[in-house]
Amino acid sequence: MLLTDILYKVPLRAVNGNREASVASVQIDSRKVTPGALFIAVKGTASDGHAYIPKALELGATVIVCEKMPGEQREGVTYVQVADSAEAAGIIAHNFYGQPSSKMKLVGVTGTNGKTTIATLLYKLFTGLGYTCGLVSTVENVIAGNVIPSTHTTPDAVSLNELLAQMVKAGCSHVFMEVSSHAVHQRRIAGLHFAGAVFSNITHDHLDYHKTFDEYIKAKKAFFDGLSADAFAITNADDKRGAVMLQNTAAKKLSYSLKTVADFKGKILENALTGLVMTINENEVHFRLIGEFNAYNLLAVYGAAVSLGEEKQEVLQVLSSLTGAEGRFDYIVSAKGRILGIVDYAHTPDALVNVLTTIKKLRKGHEQVITVVGCGGDRDKTKRPVMGEVACTHSDKVIFTSDNPRSEDPLQILADMEEGLSTAARRKFVAIPDRKQAIKTAVSMAGPEDIVLIAGKGHEKYQEIKGVKQHFDDKEVLQEMFELLDK
């Protein structure tokens, strides 16, 4: 592809060299550069891509995109100066891969909790409605039914556009994508055209990156600010910052709610292990999902589907048969012990409250709730004492354990969680750093009909300790303990 076509709509400051140069590939990782590549020097949180320009040239890059022109410029190489190389990377990648988002209906889902479930349900719903679809999520990326492992909530701009181009090639008409606050702030979605956006909620998270809650909110809001007039924007009217997301958007503004007037209004009639019975805009429907938080997720999905032009009754019919995303209120019951085990990704205080509140509503009598929970290392430390306090407040017994300690000392993470406990709460918990032993202990503490919640990792199939990822699956371990119990 010619450089002049790749630079379409990129805000340029200067171009030194041949604008008609042919480009074989686009890269932001200098290690992936091959002869004829265009290399974009992006300033990241850990390193500055400008430092890798010599490496890119050594490997054969013929076009360099940068914010600061190098003092020495190699003959035969075209240098493109831009104001923001991260934003330029998104637009350049979108152009290089044939502007894939313009050839499909791309819907982005953002918020602290619920992104994965909403995006996954939308993918399953539209597949059930007969469309060929794509999914970009924390759990997995899916192209027309073919699963590709996921490494980030939202891939980098080049990988994302390459993935979307593959979806176009596979015939995908609709793609549903989680949009993280990191992705918005780092301009990974620059250049994409969204048919619509959905906001779930916003609570305390990622302050290790955004530093303040206001900055976190601004990152989410920036996604909606960038929508075009032909898109739709759906917000949760029951979230106190839901209306903020729509303040400056040019998109069609819509809302969903369980508690107030909204375009998509729901009411829970029954919430049990057999599922939810609720009304959505006066239509009574039984869903297989459980919990108030899933009632919100279902409303968001219904709203997005109707906004995309689908027939309301058909949407509800297909939606009623769907299950959620892996690791989201994923439950199994021990055959003989009759213990209910739940695995959930809840890794924020608000998500943990939601899950434990749902469990409380499912209790029939005096069943104990035993919670196993930890906090990730090298991440927002301020939520650790809050997570500890939430777990002890809403559970009968609690085991603090390792999540993904990464480079941190697991014992220090557990000590940070303990700081949030009152004297009464301290009598409820024990600390067991080994996660498998913690799950085993929780199961051994449980009696018939008791509920064991394993929170924090959900779908993850690994545990990261001292920089090494090793296989670990909460549901697999829980099932193993149940089988031992039932022998």
Coordinates of C-alpha atoms in Angstrom, one line a residue:
M1 CA 0.0 0.0 0.0
L2 CA 1.2 3.5 -0.8
L3 CA 2.2 5.8 2.1
T4 CA 0.0 8.6 0.9
D5 CA -3.1 6.3 1.3
I6 CA -2.0 5.1 4.7
L7 CA -1.7 8.7 6.0
Y8 CA -5.3 9.6 5.1
K9 CA -6.8 11.7 7.9
V10 CA -3.6 11.6 10.0
P11 CA -2.8 15.0 11.4
L12 CA 0.7 15.7 10.0
R13 CA 3.4 18.1 11.1
A14 CA 6.0 17.3 8.4
V15 CA 7.0 14.7 5.9
N16 CA 10.6 14.3 4.8
G17 CA 10.9 11.9 1.9
N18 CA 8.8 10.0 -0.6
R19 CA 5.0 10.2 0.1
E20 CA 4.5 7.6 -2.6
A21 CA 6.7 5.0 -0.8
S22 CA 5.3 1.5 -0.8
V23 CA 4.6 0.1 2.7
A24 CA 4.7 -3.7 3.3
S25 CA 3.6 -3.7 6.9
V26 CA 2.8 -1.4 9.9
Q27 CA 4.5 -2.0 13.3
I28 CA 4.7 -0.4 16.7
D29 CA 7.0 -3.1 18.1
S30 CA 10.5 -2.7 16.6
R31 CA 11.1 -6.5 17.1
K32 CA 8.5 -7.2 14.5
V33 CA 9.8 -4.9 11.8
T34 CA 10.7 -6.5 8.4
P35 CA 12.0 -5.0 5.2
G36 CA 9.6 -2.3 3.8
A37 CA 7.8 -1.8 7.1
L38 CA 6.4 1.5 8.5
F39 CA 7.5 1.8 12.1
I40 CA 5.5 4.1 14.5
A41 CA 7.5 5.4 17.5
V42 CA 4.9 5.4 20.3
K43 CA 5.6 6.8 23.7
G44 CA 4.4 4.2 26.2
T45 CA 4.1 4.0 29.9
A46 CA 7.2 1.8 30.3
S47 CA 9.3 2.9 27.3
D48 CA 9.5 5.4 24.4
G49 CA 9.4 4.0 20.9
H50 CA 11.6 6.8 19.7
A51 CA 14.5 5.0 21.3
Y52 CA 13.9 2.0 19.0
I53 CA 14.0 3.9 15.7
P54 CA 17.7 2.7 15.0
K55 CA 16.6 -0.9 15.7
A56 CA 13.7 -0.5 13.3
L57 CA 15.9 0.9 10.6
E58 CA 18.4 -1.9 11.1
L59 CA 15.7 -4.4 10.5
G60 CA 14.6 -2.7 7.2
A61 CA 12.0 -0.1 8.1
T62 CA 11.6 2.4 5.2
V63 CA 9.1 4.7 6.8
I64 CA 9.4 6.2 10.4
V65 CA 6.4 7.9 12.1
C66 CA 7.4 9.9 15.1
E67 CA 6.6 12.9 17.2
K68 CA 10.2 14.2 17.2
M69 CA 12.3 14.0 14.0
P70 CA 15.7 12.3 14.5
G71 CA 18.8 14.5 14.3
E72 CA 20.2 12.2 11.6
Q73 CA 18.0 10.9 8.8
R74 CA 18.9 8.0 6.7
E75 CA 18.8 8.3 2.9
G76 CA 15.9 6.4 1.2
V77 CA 13.8 6.5 4.4
T78 CA 10.7 8.6 4.7
Y79 CA 10.2 10.4 8.1
V80 CA 6.7 11.5 9.1
Q81 CA 6.2 13.8 12.1
V82 CA 2.9 13.8 13.9
A83 CA 1.6 15.5 17.1
D84 CA 0.5 12.3 18.8
S85 CA 2.0 9.0 17.5
A86 CA -0.4 6.9 19.6
E87 CA -3.4 8.5 17.8
A88 CA -1.6 8.3 14.5
A89 CA -1.0 4.6 15.0
G90 CA -4.7 3.9 15.3
I91 CA -5.6 5.9 12.1
I92 CA -2.6 4.4 10.2
A93 CA -3.4 0.9 11.2
H94 CA -7.1 1.4 10.3
N95 CA -6.1 2.7 6.8
F96 CA -3.5 0.0 6.2
Y97 CA -6.0 -2.8 7.0
G98 CA -8.7 -1.3 4.7
Q99 CA -10.7 0.6 7.3
P100 CA -12.3 -2.6 8.6
S101 CA -14.6 -0.9 11.1
S102 CA -16.4 0.9 8.3
K103 CA -17.4 -2.5 6.8
M104 CA -19.2 -3.9 9.8
K105 CA -21.4 -2.8 12.8
L106 CA -18.8 -2.3 15.6
V107 CA -20.2 -1.9 19.1
G108 CA -18.0 -1.0 22.0
V109 CA -18.8 -1.8 25.6
T110 CA -17.1 0.1 28.5
G111 CA -17.5 0.3 32.2
T112 CA -15.8 -1.1 35.3
N113 CA -17.9 -4.3 35.7
G114 CA -20.1 -6.1 33.1
K115 CA -18.1 -5.4 30.0
T116 CA -17.2 -9.1 29.3
T117 CA -20.7 -10.4 29.9
I118 CA -22.4 -7.7 27.8
A119 CA -20.0 -8.1 24.9
T120 CA -20.3 -11.9 25.1
L121 CA -24.1 -11.9 25.3
L122 CA -24.3 -9.6 22.3
Y123 CA -22.0 -11.9 20.3
K124 CA -24.1 -15.0 21.3
L125 CA -27.4 -13.1 20.7
F126 CA -26.5 -11.9 17.2
T127 CA -25.0 -15.3 16.3
G128 CA -28.4 -16.8 17.4
L129 CA -30.2 -14.2 15.2
G130 CA -28.3 -15.6 12.2
Y131 CA -25.5 -13.2 11.8
T132 CA -21.8 -13.9 11.4
C133 CA -20.1 -12.1 14.3
G134 CA -16.8 -11.3 15.9
L135 CA -16.0 -10.8 19.6
V136 CA -13.1 -8.9 21.2
S137 CA -13.0 -9.6 24.9
T138 CA -11.0 -10.2 28.0
V139 CA -11.8 -13.9 27.9
E140 CA -11.3 -14.6 24.2
N141 CA -11.4 -13.2 20.7
V142 CA -13.8 -15.0 18.4
I143 CA -14.0 -14.8 14.6
A144 CA -17.2 -16.4 13.3
G145 CA -17.0 -19.2 15.9
N146 CA -13.2 -19.6 15.8
V147 CA -11.6 -18.8 19.1
I148 CA -8.3 -16.9 19.4
P149 CA -6.7 -16.5 22.8
S150 CA -7.0 -13.0 24.3
T151 CA -4.0 -11.3 26.0
H152 CA -5.5 -7.8 26.6
T153 CA -9.0 -6.4 27.2
T154 CA -8.4 -4.3 24.1
P155 CA -5.4 -5.2 21.8
D156 CA -2.9 -2.5 20.6
A157 CA -4.0 -0.5 17.6
V158 CA -2.1 -2.5 15.0
S159 CA -3.2 -5.9 16.4
L160 CA -6.8 -4.7 16.8
N161 CA -7.1 -3.5 13.2
E162 CA -5.5 -6.7 11.9
L163 CA -8.0 -8.7 14.0
L164 CA -10.9 -6.6 12.6
A165 CA -9.7 -7.1 9.1
Q166 CA -9.7 -10.9 9.6
M167 CA -13.3 -10.6 10.8
V168 CA -14.2 -8.7 7.7
K169 CA -12.6 -11.4 5.6
A170 CA -14.5 -14.1 7.5
G171 CA -17.8 -12.3 6.6
C172 CA -18.6 -10.8 10.1
S173 CA -21.3 -8.2 9.8
H174 CA -21.3 -7.4 13.6
V175 CA -18.4 -7.2 16.0
F176 CA -18.8 -6.6 19.8
M177 CA -15.8 -5.3 21.7
E178 CA -14.8 -4.5 25.2
V179 CA -13.2 -1.1 25.4
S180 CA -11.0 -0.6 28.4
S181 CA -10.1 2.8 29.9
H182 CA -6.5 2.0 29.1
A183 CA -7.3 1.5 25.5
V184 CA -9.1 4.9 25.3
H185 CA -6.4 6.8 27.1
Q186 CA -3.7 5.1 25.0
R187 CA -5.6 5.9 21.8
R188 CA -5.8 2.2 20.7
I189 CA -9.2 2.8 19.3
A190 CA -8.3 5.9 17.3
G191 CA -9.6 5.8 13.7
L192 CA -12.3 3.2 14.4
H193 CA -15.9 3.9 13.5
F194 CA -18.3 2.6 16.1
A195 CA -22.0 1.9 15.3
G196 CA -22.7 2.2 19.0
A197 CA -21.4 2.2 22.6
V198 CA -22.7 0.8 25.8
F199 CA -21.8 2.0 29.4
S200 CA -22.3 -0.4 32.2
N201 CA -21.1 1.4 35.4
I202 CA -18.1 2.9 36.9
T203 CA -16.5 2.2 40.3
H204 CA -13.1 2.2 42.0
D205 CA -10.5 0.5 39.8
H206 CA -7.3 1.1 37.8
L207 CA -6.2 4.0 40.0
D208 CA -2.6 2.6 39.8
Y209 CA -2.8 3.7 36.1
H210 CA -5.2 6.7 36.1
K211 CA -4.0 8.1 39.5
T212 CA -7.4 9.7 40.3
F213 CA -11.0 8.6 39.9
D214 CA -11.8 11.8 37.9
E215 CA -9.1 10.8 35.3
Y216 CA -10.6 7.3 35.2
I217 CA -14.1 8.7 34.5
K218 CA -12.6 11.1 31.8
A219 CA -11.1 8.1 30.0
K220 CA -14.4 6.3 29.9
K221 CA -16.2 9.4 28.8
A222 CA -13.7 10.1 26.0
F223 CA -15.0 7.0 24.2
F224 CA -18.5 8.5 24.1
D225 CA -17.2 11.9 23.2
G226 CA -15.7 10.5 20.0
L227 CA -18.8 8.8 18.7
S228 CA -20.3 10.1 15.4
A229 CA -23.9 11.4 14.9
D230 CA -25.0 8.2 13.2
A231 CA -24.0 6.0 16.2
F232 CA -26.0 5.2 19.4
A233 CA -24.9 5.7 23.0
I234 CA -26.6 3.7 25.7
T235 CA -25.9 4.4 29.4
N236 CA -27.0 2.9 32.7
A237 CA -29.4 5.5 34.2
D238 CA -29.0 4.0 37.7
D239 CA -25.3 4.7 37.8
K240 CA -24.8 8.1 39.3
R241 CA -22.2 8.9 36.5
G242 CA -24.3 7.3 33.7
A243 CA -25.6 10.7 32.5
V244 CA -22.1 12.2 32.5
M245 CA -21.0 9.7 29.8
L246 CA -23.6 11.2 27.4
Q247 CA -23.0 14.9 28.0
N248 CA -20.9 15.7 25.0
T249 CA -21.6 12.9 22.6
A250 CA -23.0 13.5 19.1
A251 CA -24.6 10.0 19.1
K252 CA -28.2 9.2 19.7
K253 CA -28.6 9.1 23.5
L254 CA -30.4 6.2 25.2
S255 CA -30.6 4.7 28.7
Y256 CA -31.6 1.5 30.6
S257 CA -32.7 1.2 34.2
L258 CA -34.2 -1.0 36.9
K259 CA -35.1 2.0 39.1
T260 CA -36.1 5.0 37.1
V261 CA -37.6 6.0 33.8
A262 CA -35.5 4.9 30.8
D263 CA -35.8 3.9 27.2
F264 CA -35.2 0.3 28.2
K265 CA -36.9 -0.3 31.5
G266 CA -36.6 -3.5 33.5
K267 CA -38.1 -4.9 36.7
I268 CA -37.0 -8.1 38.5
L269 CA -40.0 -10.4 39.4
E270 CA -38.0 -13.4 40.6
N271 CA -34.3 -14.0 41.2
A272 CA -33.3 -17.7 41.9
L273 CA -30.8 -20.4 41.0
T274 CA -33.1 -21.2 38.1
G275 CA -32.6 -17.8 36.7
L276 CA -34.2 -14.3 36.5
V277 CA -37.8 -13.6 35.7
M278 CA -38.1 -10.0 34.8
T279 CA -40.1 -7.6 32.6
I280 CA -38.4 -5.6 29.9
N281 CA -40.5 -2.8 28.6
E282 CA -43.6 -4.6 29.9
N283 CA -42.6 -8.0 28.3
E284 CA -42.2 -10.8 30.9
V285 CA -39.2 -13.1 30.2
H286 CA -37.4 -15.9 32.0
F287 CA -33.6 -15.7 31.6
R288 CA -31.0 -18.3 32.5
L289 CA -28.7 -15.7 34.1
I290 CA -28.8 -14.9 37.9
G291 CA -28.6 -11.7 39.9
E292 CA -29.4 -8.1 39.8
F293 CA -26.1 -7.2 38.1
N294 CA -27.1 -9.6 35.2
A295 CA -30.5 -7.9 35.0
Y296 CA -28.6 -4.7 34.1
N297 CA -26.4 -6.6 31.7
L298 CA -29.5 -8.1 29.9
L299 CA -31.1 -4.6 29.7
A300 CA -27.9 -3.2 28.1
V301 CA -27.8 -6.1 25.6
Y302 CA -31.5 -5.7 24.7
G303 CA -31.0 -1.9 24.3
A304 CA -28.1 -2.4 22.0
A305 CA -29.9 -5.0 19.9
V306 CA -33.0 -2.9 19.4
S307 CA -30.7 0.1 18.6
L308 CA -29.1 -2.0 15.9
G309 CA -32.6 -2.5 14.3
E310 CA -33.5 -6.0 15.6
E311 CA -37.1 -7.0 16.2
K312 CA -37.9 -6.8 20.0
Q313 CA -39.7 -10.1 20.5
E314 CA -37.1 -12.1 18.5
V315 CA -34.3 -10.5 20.6
L316 CA -36.0 -11.5 23.9
Q317 CA -36.7 -15.0 22.6
V318 CA -33.0 -15.7 21.8
L319 CA -31.7 -13.8 24.8
S320 CA -33.8 -15.9 27.2
S321 CA -31.9 -19.0 26.2
L322 CA -28.4 -17.7 26.6
T323 CA -25.8 -18.3 29.3
G324 CA -23.2 -15.7 30.3
A325 CA -19.4 -15.5 29.9
E326 CA -17.1 -18.0 31.5
G327 CA -16.0 -17.2 35.0
R328 CA -19.0 -14.8 35.6
F329 CA -21.2 -16.3 38.4
D330 CA -20.1 -19.7 37.1
Y331 CA -21.5 -22.3 39.5
I332 CA -21.3 -26.1 40.2
V333 CA -22.9 -28.2 42.9
S334 CA -21.1 -31.1 44.7
A335 CA -23.2 -34.2 44.2
K336 CA -23.2 -35.7 47.7
G337 CA -22.1 -32.7 49.8
R338 CA -24.7 -30.5 48.2
I339 CA -22.3 -27.5 48.5
L340 CA -22.9 -24.7 45.9
G341 CA -19.6 -23.5 44.5
I342 CA -19.4 -20.2 42.6
V343 CA -16.5 -18.9 40.6
D344 CA -16.6 -15.2 39.7
Y345 CA -14.2 -12.7 38.2
A346 CA -15.2 -10.1 40.8
H347 CA -11.9 -8.2 41.4
T348 CA -13.2 -4.8 42.5
P349 CA -15.1 -3.9 45.7
D350 CA -18.2 -3.1 43.7
A351 CA -18.2 -6.3 41.8
L352 CA -17.6 -8.3 45.0
V353 CA -20.5 -6.5 46.6
N354 CA -22.7 -7.4 43.6
V355 CA -21.9 -11.1 43.7
L356 CA -22.2 -11.4 47.5
T357 CA -25.5 -9.5 47.5
T358 CA -26.8 -11.8 44.8
I359 CA -25.8 -14.8 46.8
K360 CA -27.5 -13.4 49.9
K361 CA -30.8 -13.1 47.9
L362 CA -30.4 -16.8 46.8
R363 CA -30.1 -18.1 50.4
K364 CA -33.1 -19.9 51.6
G365 CA -32.3 -20.2 55.3
H366 CA -29.1 -20.4 57.3
E367 CA -26.6 -21.5 54.7
Q368 CA -23.1 -20.2 55.3
V369 CA -21.3 -18.1 52.7
I370 CA -17.6 -18.8 52.6
T371 CA -15.6 -16.5 50.4
V372 CA -12.1 -17.0 49.0
V373 CA -10.6 -13.8 47.7
G374 CA -7.3 -12.0 47.1
C375 CA -6.0 -8.9 45.3
G376 CA -3.6 -8.7 42.3
G377 CA 0.0 -7.6 42.8
D378 CA 1.5 -4.6 41.0
R379 CA -2.0 -3.1 40.7
D380 CA -4.2 -0.5 42.6
K381 CA -3.2 -1.0 46.3
T382 CA -5.9 1.3 47.6
K383 CA -8.7 -1.2 46.9
R384 CA -7.1 -4.0 49.0
P385 CA -8.4 -3.0 52.4
V386 CA -11.8 -2.2 50.8
M387 CA -11.9 -5.7 49.2
G388 CA -11.1 -7.3 52.6
E389 CA -13.8 -5.3 54.4
V390 CA -16.4 -6.1 51.7
A391 CA -15.7 -9.8 51.8
C392 CA -16.0 -10.0 55.6
T393 CA -19.0 -7.8 55.8
H394 CA -21.1 -9.9 53.4
S395 CA -19.7 -13.4 54.2
D396 CA -19.9 -15.7 57.2
K397 CA -16.3 -16.9 56.8
V398 CA -13.5 -15.5 54.6
I399 CA -10.2 -16.8 53.4
F400 CA -7.7 -14.2 52.1
T401 CA -5.4 -15.8 49.5
S402 CA -3.2 -15.0 46.6
D403 CA -4.7 -13.8 43.3
N404 CA -1.9 -13.0 40.8
P405 CA 0.8 -11.6 43.2
R406 CA 3.1 -10.9 40.2
S407 CA 6.3 -9.4 41.5
E408 CA 4.9 -8.6 45.0
D409 CA 5.2 -10.5 48.2
P410 CA 1.9 -12.4 48.6
L411 CA 2.0 -11.9 52.4
Q412 CA 2.2 -8.1 52.1
I413 CA -0.9 -8.1 49.8
L414 CA -2.8 -10.1 52.4
A415 CA -1.6 -7.7 55.1
D416 CA -2.9 -4.8 53.0
M417 CA -6.3 -6.5 52.8
E418 CA -6.4 -7.1 56.5
E419 CA -5.9 -3.3 57.2
G420 CA -9.5 -2.7 56.2
L421 CA -11.0 -5.0 58.9
S422 CA -12.9 -4.1 62.0
T423 CA -12.3 -6.1 65.2
A424 CA -15.5 -8.1 64.5
A425 CA -14.4 -8.8 60.9
R426 CA -11.0 -10.1 62.0
R427 CA -12.7 -13.0 63.8
K428 CA -14.2 -14.1 60.4
F429 CA -11.1 -14.5 58.3
V430 CA -7.9 -16.6 57.9
A431 CA -5.1 -16.0 55.5
I432 CA -3.8 -18.9 53.4
P433 CA -1.4 -17.6 50.7
D434 CA -1.5 -20.9 48.6
R435 CA -4.7 -20.5 46.5
K436 CA -5.3 -24.2 46.0
Q437 CA -5.0 -24.8 49.7
A438 CA -7.3 -21.9 50.4
I439 CA -10.0 -23.4 48.1
K440 CA -9.5 -26.8 49.7
T441 CA -9.9 -25.3 53.1
A442 CA -13.1 -23.4 52.1
V443 CA -14.7 -26.6 50.8
S444 CA -13.7 -28.5 54.0
M445 CA -15.3 -25.8 56.1
A446 CA -18.6 -26.0 54.2
G447 CA -21.6 -28.1 55.2
P448 CA -24.6 -29.2 53.2
E449 CA -26.3 -26.3 51.3
D450 CA -23.5 -23.9 52.1
I451 CA -22.2 -21.6 49.4
V452 CA -18.5 -21.3 48.6
L453 CA -17.5 -18.2 46.5
I454 CA -14.1 -18.2 44.7
A455 CA -13.6 -14.6 43.7
G456 CA -11.1 -12.6 41.6
K457 CA -9.8 -14.7 38.8
G458 CA -12.9 -16.1 37.1
H459 CA -12.0 -17.3 33.5
E460 CA -8.2 -17.0 34.0
K461 CA -6.4 -20.3 33.5
Y462 CA -3.1 -19.2 35.1
Q463 CA -1.6 -17.7 38.3
E464 CA 1.3 -15.2 37.9
I465 CA 3.9 -15.5 40.6
K466 CA 7.3 -13.7 40.5
G467 CA 6.8 -13.0 36.7
V468 CA 6.1 -16.7 35.9
K469 CA 2.6 -17.8 34.7
Q470 CA 1.6 -21.3 35.8
H471 CA -1.6 -23.2 35.1
F472 CA -4.3 -22.5 37.6
D473 CA -8.1 -22.7 37.0
D474 CA -10.4 -21.9 40.0
K475 CA -13.3 -23.9 38.6
E476 CA -11.0 -26.9 37.9
V477 CA -9.6 -26.8 41.4
L478 CA -13.1 -26.4 42.9
Q479 CA -14.4 -29.4 40.9
E480 CA -11.4 -31.4 42.0
M481 CA -12.1 -30.6 45.7
F482 CA -15.8 -31.5 45.2
E483 CA -14.9 -34.9 43.7
L484 CA -12.7 -35.7 46.6
L485 CA -15.5 -34.6 49.0
D486 CA -18.0 -36.8 47.2
K487 CA -16.0 -40.0 47.2

